[in-house]
Amino acid sequence: MTAPETPLAPELAVSEWFNTPVPLTLAGLRGRPVFLHSFQLLCPGSVAQALPQVQRIERVFAHTDLQVIGIHTVFEHHAAMSPVTLRAFLHEYRLKSPVGVDKAAEGSDIPVTMQRFGLRGTPSSVLIGRDGTILHEAFGVEDDIAVGARIAMALSAPLARSAAAGGDACADGRCAAPMPPVVEP
Amino acid sequence: MTAPETPLAPELAVSEWFNTPVPLTLAGLRGRPVFLHSFQLLCPGSVAQALPQVQRIERVFAHTDLQVIGIHTVFEHHAAMSPVTLRAFLHEYRLKSPVGVDKAAEGSDIPVTMQRFGLRGTPSSVLIGRDGTILHEAFGVEDDIAVGARIAMALSAPLARSAAAGGDACADGRCAAPMPPVVEP
Amino acid sequence: MTAPETPLAPELAVSEWFNTPVPLTLAGLRGRPVFLHSFQLLCPGSVAQALPQVQRIERVFAHTDLQVIGIHTVFEHHAAMSPVTLRAFLHEYRLKSPVGVDKAAEGSDIPVTMQRFGLRGTPSSVLIGRDGTILHEAFGVEDDIAVGARIAMALSAPLARSAAAGGDACADGRCAAPMPPVVEP
Amino acid sequence: MTAPETPLAPELAVSEWFNTPVPLTLAGLRGRPVFLHSFQLLCPGSVAQALPQVQRIERVFAHTDLQVIGIHTVFEHHAAMSPVTLRAFLHEYRLKSPVGVDKAAEGSDIPVTMQRFGLRGTPSSVLIGRDGTILHEAFGVEDDIAVGARIAMALSAPLARSAAAGGDACADGRCAAPMPPVVEP
């Protein structure tokens, strides 16, 4: 098999989940588009702008198979943003979709999932296609219209479609091949 | 040929155009999606909410073949919202996309295009597909995310696709047929 | 009489009034503070920011003797912003307080009241004290908290108080003197 | 001396201060107006609306002798809103004015200062006059214009509650009387 042209999203590394009865993996969600958003509960931009947008996304796409996942990527003030505080935060802000605590990394303030995706800070978001490839990444909050348009494109793509923007009908055979399992480090 | 299942958008009736060197017709735009927005320059909802959204739409979809068209559908205070006032309004609010003055109807305060589309008031919007059918109509301003998603779907539809949601593949040849000329009343 | 230390506001020059059964003059309002706001109905800043603030001012100070007066100071697009259009605008935007059409000046696009006050554009506002002096002028919309504070100070000033900020009890006799009549040009 | 007609504000009970080199007491601030605001760092209304208003108040009244004080009145999710989290919160939200941690009460979730003032929840605010009396209390966030007006009135009141700005008067003896010691529960 030749190397894929578009990168597969790396797997999540989560030490504790909220709002989901079972742990989630991107591998297990293959076939559905995923809107992954990275936040910190003491990050003003996350709280004032990104999370309200996430809630609008959930509302508009409630009847689709889009999966929204939050990752609490604490890279500063670690003691101040513990899972105890996160639990109360999710309750007060009425966030209902799954949120995972990004797994702490040894020897680094940057947690594992954040490192794997190369996120630059919070808030960030990653739109992942049905085939597991990264369709779009953003640091900061983007225009609602553009976000809605991108998610609609991800939803309308058939499972076997290439993730390339405007890409037409996935004729390269890559998508038909079984996806290689994602190996945890 | 059987009757189409989804309605073709009626033609525009415009007495004066701004921001376009030539008059526009929906027939002439067949093949491109059209975001048609109806407003009045003294309507607070049009000014505060709808027109800023139109400008966001123009910005996000600037590099696509979406055509944005405004229709000034004056149905009250006719003397107060003349084309002279509209021209200054478009200048002050920096609206750059084509705007047509909806043609006054004999014996009615409701102008012709507004009647044809059955619009209930301002602001309203109509999303028209590549095949000329109406994909969505709204009275009032809708959520940016939903608007972005709908326009993206209209853009991604192939020319020959039926506009009906989940609709059925436009196999009838209707789109290829030359559109009958629209007769002005 | 010696020159006043603080300038008396010049008189209004109005060609047509709305929302008041009788013409208003600043001379006739002596003894009450006046919040004078200058706007144009096609000025985006006036419509989006200044007039909503005026309505908040009216609401908060409804039970005081503050007089709010709008002046429609058209200095461009004169044909587009006629009194006919202004009347419909006031109706649609539900402005209830008195609004005067600034009197056109011979040989200038700048109307008379705007010239007298030296206003630089729209929106502008002038806060006039109980003694008829100008307490504050602004071009553009200022912070609500600061506006509320200034109006409260104007309201709390006794009639005979000098307008100087922090000024103490108007012991100079000027206020007690009968105000000279304001001569129309 | 007869009993005052308006209630003196009760004293603060604070277990830890931020943004001030020395502990503050209302008794020690007698002679200055105080804007006391009560918040919780996980309360959405506090974060989105009240604290931005506090920062606008600080900016507008920076050159006056108004003292702004925040009280972190945690009455739920106590473990989630510890002083460690508060410290990081103040840093991230760039709050520069003094903030005290409301002292935990034995046998109650409601902390001591919150009880003394009878606050109903967060955000709340209390405006205290130069003479130490409560001028206004609010649960929730009030209109900026009204808040600005009330603070201006508090600032313009002389210590003995008649009216010259900056007046130092306080001739009634009441302020000179030693404040009764506030007994901690």
XYZ file of C-alpha atoms in Angstrom:
740
model
C 0.000 0.000 0.000
C 1.280 3.446 -0.798
C 1.508 6.179 1.788
C -1.730 8.029 2.277
C -1.839 11.505 0.847
C -3.719 12.954 3.778
C -2.741 12.229 7.357
C -4.806 9.989 9.550
C -5.672 11.684 12.806
C -3.624 10.267 15.698
C -5.511 8.474 18.444
C -6.757 10.213 21.591
C -4.970 9.631 24.909
C -7.432 10.227 27.716
C -7.033 9.577 31.441
C -10.650 10.177 32.424
C -13.918 10.609 30.538
C -16.995 12.665 31.361
C -20.416 12.556 29.714
C -19.935 9.134 28.167
C -20.558 5.691 29.633
C -17.652 4.198 27.677
C -14.274 5.524 26.579
C -14.172 6.759 23.026
C -11.507 6.200 20.401
C -11.203 7.726 16.985
C -10.597 4.250 15.602
C -13.910 3.155 17.012
C -15.629 6.155 15.444
C -14.252 5.476 11.954
C -17.081 5.996 9.518
C -18.429 9.053 11.288
C -17.088 12.606 11.094
C -15.709 13.913 14.394
C -15.512 17.509 15.593
C -12.754 17.446 18.197
C -12.337 20.573 20.286
C -9.517 21.265 22.698
C -10.082 23.625 25.614
C -8.983 24.623 29.106
C -11.562 25.631 31.684
C -9.583 28.723 32.730
C -8.907 29.852 29.158
C -11.090 32.936 28.529
C -11.297 32.300 24.775
C -12.380 28.711 25.326
C -15.104 29.710 27.752
C -16.430 32.834 26.056
C -16.194 31.798 22.424
C -15.260 28.211 21.668
C -17.614 26.332 23.986
C -20.692 28.359 22.988
C -19.812 27.562 19.383
C -19.509 23.872 20.257
C -22.984 24.001 21.712
C -24.338 25.655 18.571
C -22.671 22.912 16.504
C -24.297 20.224 18.638
C -27.688 21.844 18.213
C -27.497 22.316 14.455
C -26.093 18.853 13.747
C -28.053 16.989 16.420
C -29.795 14.812 13.834
C -26.674 13.818 11.943
C -24.010 11.257 12.792
C -21.413 13.928 13.637
C -19.611 13.081 16.886
C -18.509 16.043 18.988
C -15.695 15.361 21.467
C -14.007 17.757 23.864
C -10.473 17.285 25.120
C -9.384 19.137 28.243
C -5.802 19.845 27.239
C -4.283 21.418 30.345
C -0.827 22.769 29.586
C -0.537 25.380 32.370
C -1.928 25.857 35.887
C -2.271 22.081 36.167
C -3.202 22.112 39.854
C -5.876 24.711 39.188
C -7.657 22.698 36.501
C -7.978 19.258 38.032
C -10.681 16.769 37.019
C -12.622 17.779 40.152
C -12.835 21.318 38.858
C -13.567 20.122 35.336
C -16.509 18.040 36.555
C -18.086 21.087 38.227
C -17.282 23.220 35.195
C -19.078 20.833 32.821
C -22.056 20.829 35.162
C -22.256 24.620 35.450
C -21.755 25.227 31.741
C -24.196 22.435 30.812
C -21.863 20.706 28.412
C -23.490 17.417 27.528
C -21.195 15.902 24.925
C -18.240 13.644 25.814
C -15.164 15.314 27.267
C -11.889 13.542 27.930
C -9.045 14.681 30.172
C -5.943 14.760 28.018
C -3.404 12.332 29.447
C -0.504 13.983 31.265
C 2.851 13.448 29.569
C 5.979 12.527 31.450
C 8.524 15.266 31.450
C 6.346 17.823 29.694
C 3.611 20.275 30.574
C 1.948 19.519 27.237
C -0.378 16.525 27.524
C -0.228 13.573 25.135
C -3.150 14.178 22.774
C -2.211 17.810 22.421
C 1.311 16.758 21.462
C 0.133 14.136 18.988
C -2.060 16.613 17.144
C 0.536 19.342 17.408
C -1.996 21.782 18.822
C -0.622 25.243 19.509
C -2.922 26.205 22.372
C -6.519 26.537 23.407
C -9.076 26.772 21.992
C -8.269 24.545 19.036
C -10.425 22.320 16.889
C -9.854 19.439 14.520
C -12.392 18.199 12.012
C -11.896 14.518 11.220
C -13.493 12.859 8.202
C -15.375 9.589 7.981
C -12.152 7.930 6.827
C -10.203 9.124 9.856
C -8.175 11.771 8.091
C -7.799 15.315 9.342
C -9.898 17.629 7.181
C -9.180 20.874 8.995
C -7.361 22.196 12.044
C -7.749 25.577 13.655
C -6.190 27.447 16.559
C -8.736 29.951 17.829
C -12.391 30.202 16.956
C -13.419 30.429 13.342
C -16.450 31.981 11.716
C -19.650 30.018 12.352
C -20.597 30.046 8.675
C -17.283 28.513 7.658
C -17.468 25.948 10.457
C -20.992 24.973 9.432
C -19.912 24.654 5.813
C -16.934 22.433 6.628
C -18.923 20.117 8.849
C -21.622 19.829 6.196
C -18.963 18.821 3.674
C -17.581 16.237 6.075
C -21.067 14.854 6.634
C -21.903 14.687 2.953
C -18.719 12.834 2.062
C -19.292 9.157 1.454
C -17.269 6.899 3.695
C -14.818 6.044 0.963
C -14.247 9.596 -0.185
C -10.837 11.159 -0.070
C -10.559 13.903 2.478
C -8.951 16.302 0.057
C -11.061 19.436 -0.238
C -13.076 19.288 -3.395
C -11.589 15.867 -3.901
C -13.621 13.886 -6.210
C -14.806 10.401 -5.587
C -11.810 8.791 -4.022
C -10.667 6.948 -7.103
C -7.298 6.029 -5.739
C -8.363 2.939 -3.914
C -6.839 4.102 -0.697
C -10.111 4.454 1.130
C -11.247 0.997 0.162
C -8.226 -0.531 1.843
C -8.768 -1.556 5.451
C -7.509 1.196 7.719
C -4.361 0.235 9.568
C -4.962 -0.057 13.300
C -3.806 2.967 15.239
C -1.075 1.939 17.612
C -0.983 3.481 21.054
C 2.506 4.623 22.032
C -42.175 14.765 -18.983
C -43.830 14.575 -15.609
C -44.190 17.551 -13.325
C -41.103 18.257 -11.261
C -41.338 17.218 -7.650
C -39.589 20.275 -6.313
C -40.614 23.768 -7.332
C -38.459 25.843 -9.613
C -37.824 29.253 -8.131
C -39.900 31.904 -9.898
C -38.026 34.584 -11.819
C -37.024 37.911 -10.299
C -38.905 41.079 -11.275
C -36.609 44.037 -10.809
C -37.124 47.656 -11.792
C -33.590 48.865 -11.091
C -30.284 47.171 -10.304
C -27.356 48.326 -8.159
C -23.877 46.852 -7.930
C -24.097 44.984 -11.231
C -23.356 46.179 -14.763
C -26.073 43.957 -16.223
C -29.472 42.819 -14.994
C -29.494 39.380 -13.439
C -32.006 36.599 -13.909
C -32.260 33.326 -12.107
C -32.578 31.626 -15.486
C -29.249 33.085 -16.498
C -27.671 31.866 -13.279
C -28.863 28.290 -13.737
C -25.957 26.014 -12.849
C -24.876 28.114 -9.876
C -26.426 28.171 -6.420
C -28.010 31.491 -5.483
C -28.472 32.987 -2.024
C -31.326 35.435 -2.473
C -32.015 37.763 0.427
C -34.967 40.088 0.748
C -34.674 43.231 2.866
C -35.977 46.740 3.476
C -33.567 49.522 4.370
C -35.769 50.745 7.248
C -36.372 47.265 8.659
C -34.336 47.010 11.883
C -33.938 43.230 11.635
C -32.668 43.505 8.063
C -30.115 46.138 8.986
C -28.898 44.795 12.314
C -28.920 41.081 11.613
C -29.610 39.967 8.060
C -27.249 42.215 6.106
C -24.256 41.556 8.377
C -24.932 37.837 7.864
C -25.057 38.370 4.094
C -21.655 40.010 4.296
C -20.284 37.087 6.280
C -21.692 34.717 3.649
C -20.008 36.700 0.879
C -16.692 36.562 2.702
C -16.759 32.855 3.498
C -17.930 31.788 0.038
C -15.971 34.374 -1.954
C -13.997 31.701 -3.770
C -16.961 29.568 -4.763
C -19.517 30.064 -7.521
C -22.287 31.008 -5.085
C -24.171 34.079 -6.309
C -25.526 36.382 -3.616
C -28.407 38.646 -4.672
C -30.329 41.161 -2.598
C -33.895 42.202 -3.372
C -35.206 45.419 -1.868
C -38.791 44.315 -1.286
C -40.516 47.467 -0.088
C -44.012 46.662 1.112
C -44.587 49.635 3.450
C -43.382 53.252 3.691
C -42.834 53.226 -0.084
C -42.057 56.944 -0.324
C -39.513 56.634 2.462
C -37.502 53.870 0.814
C -37.041 55.088 -2.729
C -34.155 54.009 -4.969
C -32.426 57.309 -4.139
C -32.362 56.345 -0.483
C -31.405 52.757 -1.324
C -28.395 53.932 -3.320
C -27.073 55.949 -0.377
C -27.867 53.083 1.982
C -25.832 50.601 -0.085
C -22.961 53.071 -0.137
C -22.997 53.716 3.614
C -23.376 50.051 4.538
C -20.753 48.996 1.988
C -22.874 46.340 0.354
C -21.011 45.228 -2.746
C -23.105 42.402 -4.142
C -25.950 42.951 -6.626
C -29.176 44.399 -5.266
C -32.374 44.738 -7.256
C -35.368 46.939 -6.506
C -38.378 44.648 -6.400
C -40.836 45.767 -9.078
C -43.897 47.571 -7.757
C -47.133 45.665 -8.356
C -50.276 47.302 -9.611
C -52.964 47.420 -7.019
C -50.879 45.983 -4.203
C -48.333 47.204 -1.678
C -46.500 43.906 -2.055
C -44.009 44.044 -4.911
C -43.883 41.399 -7.639
C -40.906 39.234 -6.680
C -42.041 39.166 -3.077
C -45.450 37.962 -4.252
C -44.009 35.328 -6.570
C -41.893 33.818 -3.823
C -44.655 34.191 -1.261
C -42.329 35.921 1.193
C -43.945 36.817 4.469
C -41.827 39.862 5.322
C -38.292 41.119 5.752
C -35.705 39.851 6.249
C -36.259 36.683 4.274
C -33.894 34.443 2.369
C -34.188 31.813 -0.322
C -31.471 29.321 -1.193
C -31.723 28.199 -4.803
C -29.899 25.135 -6.096
C -27.831 24.714 -9.238
C -30.886 23.287 -10.950
C -33.023 26.312 -10.142
C -35.153 24.683 -7.479
C -35.765 26.216 -4.078
C -33.726 24.361 -1.472
C -34.693 26.413 1.561
C -36.714 29.479 2.498
C -36.605 31.390 5.748
C -38.389 34.370 7.240
C -36.053 35.974 9.766
C -32.378 35.309 10.296
C -31.220 31.775 10.907
C -28.213 30.443 12.770
C -24.920 31.053 10.935
C -23.807 27.449 11.346
C -26.985 26.128 9.745
C -26.792 28.695 6.949
C -23.174 27.777 6.250
C -24.056 24.092 6.194
C -26.950 24.564 3.764
C -24.935 26.667 1.357
C -22.105 24.143 1.446
C -24.580 21.398 0.552
C -25.922 23.496 -2.321
C -22.388 24.093 -3.575
C -21.405 20.444 -3.369
C -24.465 19.267 -5.285
C -23.686 18.328 -8.861
C -25.592 20.302 -11.432
C -27.962 17.509 -12.280
C -28.872 16.607 -8.739
C -32.415 16.958 -7.510
C -32.725 19.561 -4.840
C -35.190 17.666 -2.728
C -33.572 16.690 0.542
C -32.816 13.043 0.159
C -34.475 13.540 -3.166
C -34.212 11.513 -6.099
C -31.415 12.046 -8.499
C -32.822 14.338 -11.119
C -33.005 11.636 -13.771
C -35.757 13.357 -15.620
C -33.654 15.543 -17.846
C -35.408 18.604 -16.611
C -32.211 20.464 -15.749
C -30.786 20.019 -19.236
C -33.889 21.416 -20.868
C -33.777 25.090 -21.711
C -35.739 27.066 -19.162
C -38.933 28.545 -20.519
C -38.751 32.314 -20.647
C -40.289 33.941 -17.629
C -43.110 36.236 -18.594
C -43.341 39.489 -16.736
C -46.828 40.260 -15.497
C -21.459 91.262 32.339
C -18.167 89.431 32.204
C -17.573 86.587 29.808
C -18.893 83.307 31.116
C -16.251 80.821 32.125
C -18.006 77.898 30.522
C -19.752 78.198 27.179
C -23.506 78.317 26.982
C -24.805 75.805 24.471
C -25.952 77.546 21.286
C -29.636 77.323 20.433
C -31.110 74.606 18.212
C -32.165 75.454 14.650
C -34.842 72.997 13.589
C -37.007 73.007 10.472
C -39.397 70.244 11.534
C -40.082 68.395 14.757
C -41.202 64.826 15.375
C -42.465 63.258 18.590
C -43.296 66.547 20.240
C -46.460 68.630 20.063
C -44.507 71.871 20.359
C -41.095 73.014 19.164
C -38.369 72.783 21.765
C -35.656 75.283 22.560
C -32.710 74.914 24.863
C -33.618 78.289 26.342
C -37.031 76.949 27.219
C -35.473 73.885 28.857
C -33.143 75.937 31.080
C -33.207 74.368 34.521
C -33.210 70.806 33.211
C -30.237 68.816 31.937
C -30.443 67.921 28.249
C -28.896 64.958 26.454
C -28.691 66.097 22.839
C -27.760 63.444 20.292
C -26.975 64.044 16.671
C -27.539 61.268 14.135
C -28.213 60.437 10.492
C -30.609 57.640 9.598
C -28.184 56.120 7.071
C -25.169 56.325 9.369
C -24.378 52.758 10.478
C -22.811 53.856 13.767
C -25.838 55.978 14.622
C -28.243 53.131 13.941
C -26.319 50.230 15.433
C -24.780 51.902 18.458
C -25.874 55.427 19.272
C -29.656 55.105 19.039
C -29.816 51.903 21.132
C -27.771 53.766 23.750
C -30.186 56.695 23.600
C -33.025 54.277 24.294
C -31.157 52.826 27.263
C -30.611 56.365 28.569
C -34.324 57.121 28.234
C -35.198 53.959 30.132
C -32.751 54.445 32.988
C -33.511 58.142 33.470
C -37.247 57.960 32.733
C -38.145 59.165 36.224
C -35.795 62.137 36.253
C -36.132 65.532 34.602
C -33.479 64.774 31.982
C -34.643 65.839 28.514
C -33.417 63.705 25.618
C -33.458 65.396 22.195
C -32.350 64.003 18.858
C -31.173 66.177 15.988
C -31.145 64.720 12.497
C -28.022 66.423 11.211
C -27.894 65.451 7.545
C -24.603 66.538 6.027
C -24.433 64.084 3.072
C -26.926 62.209 0.886
C -29.466 64.956 1.577
C -32.022 63.658 -0.936
C -31.792 60.187 0.568
C -32.566 61.268 4.126
C -35.587 63.508 3.736
C -38.107 64.113 6.522
C -40.412 61.581 4.825
C -37.789 58.896 5.307
C -37.005 60.130 8.809
C -40.649 59.837 9.824
C -40.771 56.178 8.731
C -37.385 55.532 10.348
C -38.560 56.871 13.718
C -41.651 54.696 13.429
C -39.750 51.521 12.559
C -37.056 52.050 15.198
C -39.644 53.042 17.813
C -37.905 56.241 18.839
C -40.314 58.068 21.113
C -38.378 61.116 22.271
C -38.379 64.423 20.381
C -36.337 64.591 17.188
C -35.727 67.744 15.208
C -34.576 68.057 11.613
C -31.483 70.208 11.665
C -32.114 73.323 9.578
C -30.397 73.341 6.179
C -27.765 76.027 5.840
C -27.424 78.205 2.792
C -24.295 77.485 0.848
C -23.168 74.567 2.972
C -23.891 70.863 3.288
C -23.516 71.173 7.050
C -26.809 72.137 8.671
C -27.117 75.018 11.110
C -27.258 73.332 14.514
C -24.387 71.060 13.580
C -22.345 74.128 12.641
C -23.224 75.995 15.816
C -22.127 73.128 18.030
C -19.105 72.401 15.862
C -20.010 68.731 15.615
C -17.545 66.685 13.641
C -19.942 64.016 12.373
C -22.501 61.451 13.427
C -23.138 60.081 15.919
C -22.321 62.897 18.321
C -23.742 63.849 21.687
C -23.774 66.922 23.870
C -24.659 66.930 27.548
C -26.054 70.278 28.636
C -26.352 71.266 32.276
C -29.260 72.806 34.120
C -27.671 76.216 33.618
C -27.437 75.785 29.852
C -23.702 75.233 29.674
C -22.100 72.397 27.773
C -20.839 69.784 30.221
C -19.523 67.267 27.717
C -19.322 66.675 23.984
C -18.464 63.456 22.205
C -18.034 62.293 18.632
C -18.821 58.602 18.492
C -20.421 56.452 21.153
C -18.927 56.405 24.601
C -18.977 53.747 27.272
C -22.387 53.306 28.902
C -20.938 53.469 32.403
C -19.261 56.797 31.719
C -22.389 58.182 30.055
C -24.534 57.106 32.993
C -22.085 58.690 35.420
C -22.011 62.010 33.569
C -25.779 62.257 33.295
C -26.132 61.448 36.986
C -23.717 64.273 37.808
C -25.697 66.648 35.608
C -28.917 65.617 37.318
C -27.493 65.996 40.798
C -26.167 69.479 40.155
C -28.293 72.200 41.676
C -29.705 74.663 39.197
C -27.284 77.399 40.161
C -24.187 75.243 40.008
C -21.313 75.974 37.659
C -20.798 73.298 35.104
C -17.125 72.909 35.906
C -16.454 69.325 36.935
C -16.131 69.128 40.663
C -17.133 72.766 40.721
C -18.479 73.924 43.890
C -21.777 75.586 44.303
C -21.691 78.283 41.718
C -20.899 81.137 44.040
C -20.007 83.519 41.255
C -23.451 84.895 40.664
C -23.385 84.127 36.985
C -26.166 81.562 37.111
C -28.400 83.859 39.083
C -28.254 86.487 36.376
C -31.063 86.232 33.856
C -29.851 84.286 30.856
C -29.405 86.509 27.811
C -31.856 85.552 25.085
C -30.337 83.378 22.402
C -30.544 85.220 19.124
C -31.356 83.215 16.041
C -29.080 84.121 13.131
C -26.529 59.607 68.871
C -29.602 58.061 67.363
C -29.551 54.897 65.328
C -28.703 55.475 61.687
C -31.643 55.293 59.352
C -29.803 53.308 56.730
C -27.941 50.137 57.589
C -24.191 50.105 57.844
C -22.681 47.428 55.637
C -21.460 44.481 57.688
C -17.723 43.811 57.724
C -16.008 41.458 55.279
C -14.793 38.036 56.481
C -11.952 36.938 54.257
C -9.625 33.958 54.637
C -7.162 34.910 51.896
C -6.558 38.006 49.800
C -5.283 38.361 46.241
C -4.144 41.516 44.453
C -3.555 43.490 47.631
C -0.491 43.672 49.861
C -2.629 44.140 52.972
C -6.020 42.843 54.041
C -8.869 45.255 53.452
C -11.749 46.090 55.747
C -14.784 48.195 55.059
C -14.120 50.026 58.332
C -10.709 50.977 57.053
C -12.212 52.243 53.812
C -14.750 54.489 55.530
C -14.788 57.777 53.662
C -14.537 56.163 50.254
C -17.322 54.545 48.233
C -16.868 50.808 47.697
C -18.179 48.684 44.843
C -18.243 45.173 46.288
C -18.907 42.362 43.838
C -19.528 38.762 44.726
C -18.678 36.024 42.220
C -17.775 32.373 41.744
C -15.199 31.381 39.157
C -17.398 28.579 37.775
C -20.544 30.719 37.632
C -21.216 31.464 33.937
C -23.026 34.730 34.681
C -20.143 35.949 36.842
C -17.567 35.160 34.177
C -19.427 36.271 31.072
C -21.204 39.340 32.367
C -20.332 40.530 35.863
C -16.529 40.493 35.725
C -16.325 42.306 32.376
C -18.608 44.945 33.899
C -16.319 45.190 36.937
C -13.414 45.831 34.608
C -15.354 48.553 32.804
C -16.151 50.124 36.186
C -12.469 50.081 37.142
C -11.537 51.741 33.872
C -14.149 54.489 33.981
C -13.595 55.326 37.653
C -9.825 54.804 37.707
C -9.172 58.428 38.644
C -11.674 58.582 41.474
C -11.425 57.249 45.003
C -13.895 54.427 44.363
C -12.596 51.142 45.797
C -13.558 47.994 43.878
C -13.420 44.745 45.862
C -14.260 41.237 44.722
C -15.397 38.506 47.096
C -15.164 34.892 45.951
C -18.302 33.595 47.630
C -18.175 29.863 46.984
C -21.440 28.256 48.047
C -21.332 25.091 45.870
C -18.632 22.887 44.314
C -16.265 23.962 47.092
C -13.511 21.518 46.149
C -13.654 22.680 42.552
C -13.131 26.366 43.343
C -10.216 26.358 45.750
C -7.869 29.319 46.206
C -5.357 27.530 43.949
C -7.874 27.617 41.118
C -8.901 31.168 41.990
C -5.312 32.368 41.761
C -4.946 30.977 38.234
C -8.371 32.319 37.307
C -7.444 35.873 38.374
C -4.250 35.579 36.364
C -5.947 34.326 33.199
C -8.805 36.820 33.363
C -6.416 39.685 34.222
C -8.338 40.876 37.247
C -6.169 43.427 38.970
C -8.317 44.725 41.804
C -8.367 43.137 45.274
C -10.233 39.865 45.636
C -10.896 38.129 48.941
C -11.867 34.507 49.504
C -15.073 34.571 51.508
C -14.456 32.767 54.797
C -16.003 29.319 55.040
C -18.730 29.069 57.645
C -19.000 26.183 60.048
C -21.997 24.037 59.383
C -23.091 25.837 56.236
C -22.216 25.861 52.558
C -22.797 29.611 52.515
C -19.646 31.499 53.471
C -19.614 34.194 56.138
C -19.582 37.453 54.162
C -22.276 36.150 51.865
C -24.414 35.373 54.902
C -23.805 38.740 56.531
C -24.882 40.628 53.434
C -27.745 38.237 52.789
C -26.645 37.726 49.176
C -28.893 35.433 47.200
C -26.304 34.074 44.749
C -23.676 35.053 42.238
C -23.097 37.437 40.670
C -24.186 40.028 43.217
C -23.003 43.533 43.919
C -23.236 45.987 46.796
C -22.553 49.678 46.510
C -21.386 51.146 49.815
C -21.355 54.874 50.469
C -18.633 57.015 51.965
C -20.398 56.731 55.322
C -20.379 52.949 55.233
C -24.054 52.495 54.522
C -25.402 50.243 51.805
C -26.648 52.375 48.929
C -27.704 49.597 46.576
C -27.668 45.821 46.329
C -28.263 43.726 43.235
C -28.446 40.040 42.408
C -27.471 39.616 38.770
C -25.921 42.167 36.459
C -27.591 45.519 36.019
C -27.547 47.939 33.137
C -24.196 49.728 32.724
C -25.831 53.133 32.485
C -27.650 52.660 35.783
C -24.522 51.282 37.458
C -22.486 54.238 36.231
C -25.125 56.667 37.479
C -25.279 55.098 40.948
C -21.529 55.064 41.392
C -21.323 58.696 40.283
C -23.918 59.597 42.894
C -21.954 57.723 45.542
C -18.792 59.536 44.522
C -20.411 62.950 44.550
C -21.916 62.484 47.984
C -19.951 64.190 50.720
C -19.041 61.948 53.580
C -21.974 63.199 55.594
C -24.365 62.553 52.725
C -25.090 66.006 51.391
C -23.430 66.763 48.040
C -20.080 68.351 47.001
C -17.627 66.199 45.067
C -14.551 65.355 47.033
C -16.089 67.068 50.034
C -14.488 65.943 53.175
C -17.106 67.191 55.622
C -18.431 64.331 57.740
C -19.512 66.717 60.425
C -21.997 64.486 62.118
C -19.540 62.618 64.272
C -20.819 59.267 63.271
C -17.771 58.382 61.160
C -15.432 59.404 63.926
C -17.056 56.968 66.288
C -15.112 53.769 66.559
C -16.775 51.073 64.591
C -18.015 48.309 66.795
C -15.708 45.332 66.437
C -17.050 42.817 64.002
C -17.265 39.487 65.741
C -16.253 36.567 63.635
C -18.614 33.666 64.069
